[in-house]
PDB file of C-alpha atoms in Angstrom:
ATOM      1  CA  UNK A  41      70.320  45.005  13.633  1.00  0.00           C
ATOM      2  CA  UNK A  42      73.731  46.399  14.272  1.00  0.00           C
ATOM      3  CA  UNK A  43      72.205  50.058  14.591  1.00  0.00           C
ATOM      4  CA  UNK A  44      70.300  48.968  16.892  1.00  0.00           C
ATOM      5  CA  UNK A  45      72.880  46.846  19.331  1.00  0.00           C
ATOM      6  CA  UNK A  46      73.277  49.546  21.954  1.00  0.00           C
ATOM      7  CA  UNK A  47      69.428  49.940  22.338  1.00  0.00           C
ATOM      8  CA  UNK A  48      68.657  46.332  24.648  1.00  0.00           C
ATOM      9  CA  UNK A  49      65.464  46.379  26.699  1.00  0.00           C
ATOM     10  CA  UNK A  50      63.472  43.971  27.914  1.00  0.00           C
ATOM     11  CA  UNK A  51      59.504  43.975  27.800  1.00  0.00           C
ATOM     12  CA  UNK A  52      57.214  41.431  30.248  1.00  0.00           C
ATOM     13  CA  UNK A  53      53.946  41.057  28.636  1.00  0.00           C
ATOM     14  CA  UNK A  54      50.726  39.245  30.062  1.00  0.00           C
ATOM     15  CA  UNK A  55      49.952  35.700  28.251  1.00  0.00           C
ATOM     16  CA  UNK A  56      46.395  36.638  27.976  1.00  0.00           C
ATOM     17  CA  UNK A  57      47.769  40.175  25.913  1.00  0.00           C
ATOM     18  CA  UNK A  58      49.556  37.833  23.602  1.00  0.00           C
ATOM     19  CA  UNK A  59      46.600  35.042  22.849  1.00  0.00           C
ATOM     20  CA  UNK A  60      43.767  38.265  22.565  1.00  0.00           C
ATOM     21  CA  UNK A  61      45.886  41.212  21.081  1.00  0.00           C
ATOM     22  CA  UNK A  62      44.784  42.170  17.497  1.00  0.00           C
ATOM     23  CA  UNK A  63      46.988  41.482  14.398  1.00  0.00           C
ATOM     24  CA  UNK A  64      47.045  45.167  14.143  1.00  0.00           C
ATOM     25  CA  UNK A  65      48.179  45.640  17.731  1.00  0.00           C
ATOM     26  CA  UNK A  66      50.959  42.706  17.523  1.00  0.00           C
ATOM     27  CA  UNK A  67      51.830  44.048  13.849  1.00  0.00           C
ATOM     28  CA  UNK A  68      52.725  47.514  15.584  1.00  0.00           C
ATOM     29  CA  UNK A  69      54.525  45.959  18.618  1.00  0.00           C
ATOM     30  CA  UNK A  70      56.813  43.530  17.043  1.00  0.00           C
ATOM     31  CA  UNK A  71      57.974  46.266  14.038  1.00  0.00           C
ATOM     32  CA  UNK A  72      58.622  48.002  16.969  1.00  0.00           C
ATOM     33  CA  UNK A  73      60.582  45.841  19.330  1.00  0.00           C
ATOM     34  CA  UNK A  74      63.045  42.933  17.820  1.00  0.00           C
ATOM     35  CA  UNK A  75      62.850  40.005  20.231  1.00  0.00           C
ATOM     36  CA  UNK A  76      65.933  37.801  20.237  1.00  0.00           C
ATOM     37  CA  UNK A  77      65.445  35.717  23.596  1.00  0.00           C
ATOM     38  CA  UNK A  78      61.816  34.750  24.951  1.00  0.00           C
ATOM     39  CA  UNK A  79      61.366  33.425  28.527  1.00  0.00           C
ATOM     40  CA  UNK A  80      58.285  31.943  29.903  1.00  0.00           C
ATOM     41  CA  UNK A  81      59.526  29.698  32.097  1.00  0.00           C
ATOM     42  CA  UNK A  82      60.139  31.083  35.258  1.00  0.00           C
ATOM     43  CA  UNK A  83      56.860  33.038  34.961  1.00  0.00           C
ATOM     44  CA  UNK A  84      54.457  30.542  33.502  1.00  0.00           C
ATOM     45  CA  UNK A  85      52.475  30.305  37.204  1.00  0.00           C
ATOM     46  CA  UNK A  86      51.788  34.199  36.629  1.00  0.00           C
ATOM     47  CA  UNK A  87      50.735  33.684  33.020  1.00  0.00           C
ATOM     48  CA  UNK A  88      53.749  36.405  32.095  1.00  0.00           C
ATOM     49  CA  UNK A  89      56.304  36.120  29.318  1.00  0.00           C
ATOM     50  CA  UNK A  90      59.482  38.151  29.583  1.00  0.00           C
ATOM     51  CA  UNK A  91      60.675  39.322  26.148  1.00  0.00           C
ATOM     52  CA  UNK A  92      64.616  40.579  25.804  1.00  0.00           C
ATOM     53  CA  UNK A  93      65.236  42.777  22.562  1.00  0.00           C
ATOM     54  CA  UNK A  94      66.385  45.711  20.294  1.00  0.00           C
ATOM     55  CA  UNK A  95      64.386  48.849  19.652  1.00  0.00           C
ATOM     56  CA  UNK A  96      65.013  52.468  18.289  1.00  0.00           C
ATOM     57  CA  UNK A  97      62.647  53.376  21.138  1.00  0.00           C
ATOM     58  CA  UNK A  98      65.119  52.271  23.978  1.00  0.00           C
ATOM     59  CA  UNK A  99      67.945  54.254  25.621  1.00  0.00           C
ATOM     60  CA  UNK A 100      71.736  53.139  24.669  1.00  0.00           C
ATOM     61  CA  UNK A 101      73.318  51.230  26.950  1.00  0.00           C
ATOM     62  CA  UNK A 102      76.529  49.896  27.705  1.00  0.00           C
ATOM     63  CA  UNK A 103      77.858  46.767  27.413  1.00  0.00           C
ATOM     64  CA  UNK A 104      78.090  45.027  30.440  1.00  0.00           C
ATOM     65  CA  UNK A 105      74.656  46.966  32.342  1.00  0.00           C
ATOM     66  CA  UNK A 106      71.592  45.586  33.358  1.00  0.00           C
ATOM     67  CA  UNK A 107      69.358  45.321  30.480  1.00  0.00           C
ATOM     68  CA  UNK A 108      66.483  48.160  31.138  1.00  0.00           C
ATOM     69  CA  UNK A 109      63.147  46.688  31.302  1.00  0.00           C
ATOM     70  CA  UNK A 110      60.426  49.293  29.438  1.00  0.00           C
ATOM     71  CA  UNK A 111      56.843  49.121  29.965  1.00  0.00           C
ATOM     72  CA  UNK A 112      54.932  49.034  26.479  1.00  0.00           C
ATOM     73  CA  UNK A 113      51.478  51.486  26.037  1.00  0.00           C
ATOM     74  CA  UNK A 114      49.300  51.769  23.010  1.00  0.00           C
ATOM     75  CA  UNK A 115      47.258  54.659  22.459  1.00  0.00           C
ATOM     76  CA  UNK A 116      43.542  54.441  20.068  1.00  0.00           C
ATOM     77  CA  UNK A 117      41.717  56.727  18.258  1.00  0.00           C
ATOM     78  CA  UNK A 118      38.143  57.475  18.919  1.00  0.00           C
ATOM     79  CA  UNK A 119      37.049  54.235  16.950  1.00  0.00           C
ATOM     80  CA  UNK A 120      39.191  52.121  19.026  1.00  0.00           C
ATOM     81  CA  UNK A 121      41.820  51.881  16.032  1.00  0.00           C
ATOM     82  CA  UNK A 122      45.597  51.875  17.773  1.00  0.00           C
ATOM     83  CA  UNK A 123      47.442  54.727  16.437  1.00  0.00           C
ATOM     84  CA  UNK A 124      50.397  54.558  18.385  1.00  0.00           C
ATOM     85  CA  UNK A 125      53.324  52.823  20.705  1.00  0.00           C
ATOM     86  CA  UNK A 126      55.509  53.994  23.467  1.00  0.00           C
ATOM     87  CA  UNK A 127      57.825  52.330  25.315  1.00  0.00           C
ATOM     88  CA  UNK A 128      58.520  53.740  29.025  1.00  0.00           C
ATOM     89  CA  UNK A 129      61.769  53.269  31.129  1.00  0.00           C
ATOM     90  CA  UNK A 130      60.702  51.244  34.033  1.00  0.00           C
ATOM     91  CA  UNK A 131      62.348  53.243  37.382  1.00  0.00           C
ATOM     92  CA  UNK A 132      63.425  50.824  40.025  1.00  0.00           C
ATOM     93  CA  UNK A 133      63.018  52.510  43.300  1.00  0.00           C
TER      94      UNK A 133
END
């Protein structure tokens, strides 16, 4: 995990993506992403789960900065089989 220190994100997934998403799907996610804090809490009345973690697809940061929080897409082949991840940068505004 130390290559991966300076690459902190934080994903906030939908309960209802959690409790219906494939093994596949949550196989691909979670080699992906490296959750090391979960927090439902604050977000249980929207059904929402905030996940902080490490992954080789998120920018370096610095120590001390806002962790980034990334938006996570899946992309399927014709037969519906996912193929793919990517994590986007979320842009504040």
């Amino acid at each position: 995990m130390e290559a991966l220190k300076n690459n902190k994100g934080k994903i906030i997934l939908n309960k209802v993506f959690i409790d219906t998403a494939s093994i596949d799907v949550l196989e691909m996610l979670f080699a992906n992403f490296f959750p090391i804090s979960i927090v439902s809490d604050y977000l249980y009345i929207y059904d929402r789960i905030v996940y902080y973690g490490y992954s080789k697809h998120f920018e370096e940061s610095k120590e001390g900065e806002k962790v980034p929080e990334y938006e996570v897409y899946f992309t399927s082949n014709k037969k519906g089989i996912v193929t793919s991840i990517e994590f986007k940068k979320v842009v504040k505004q």
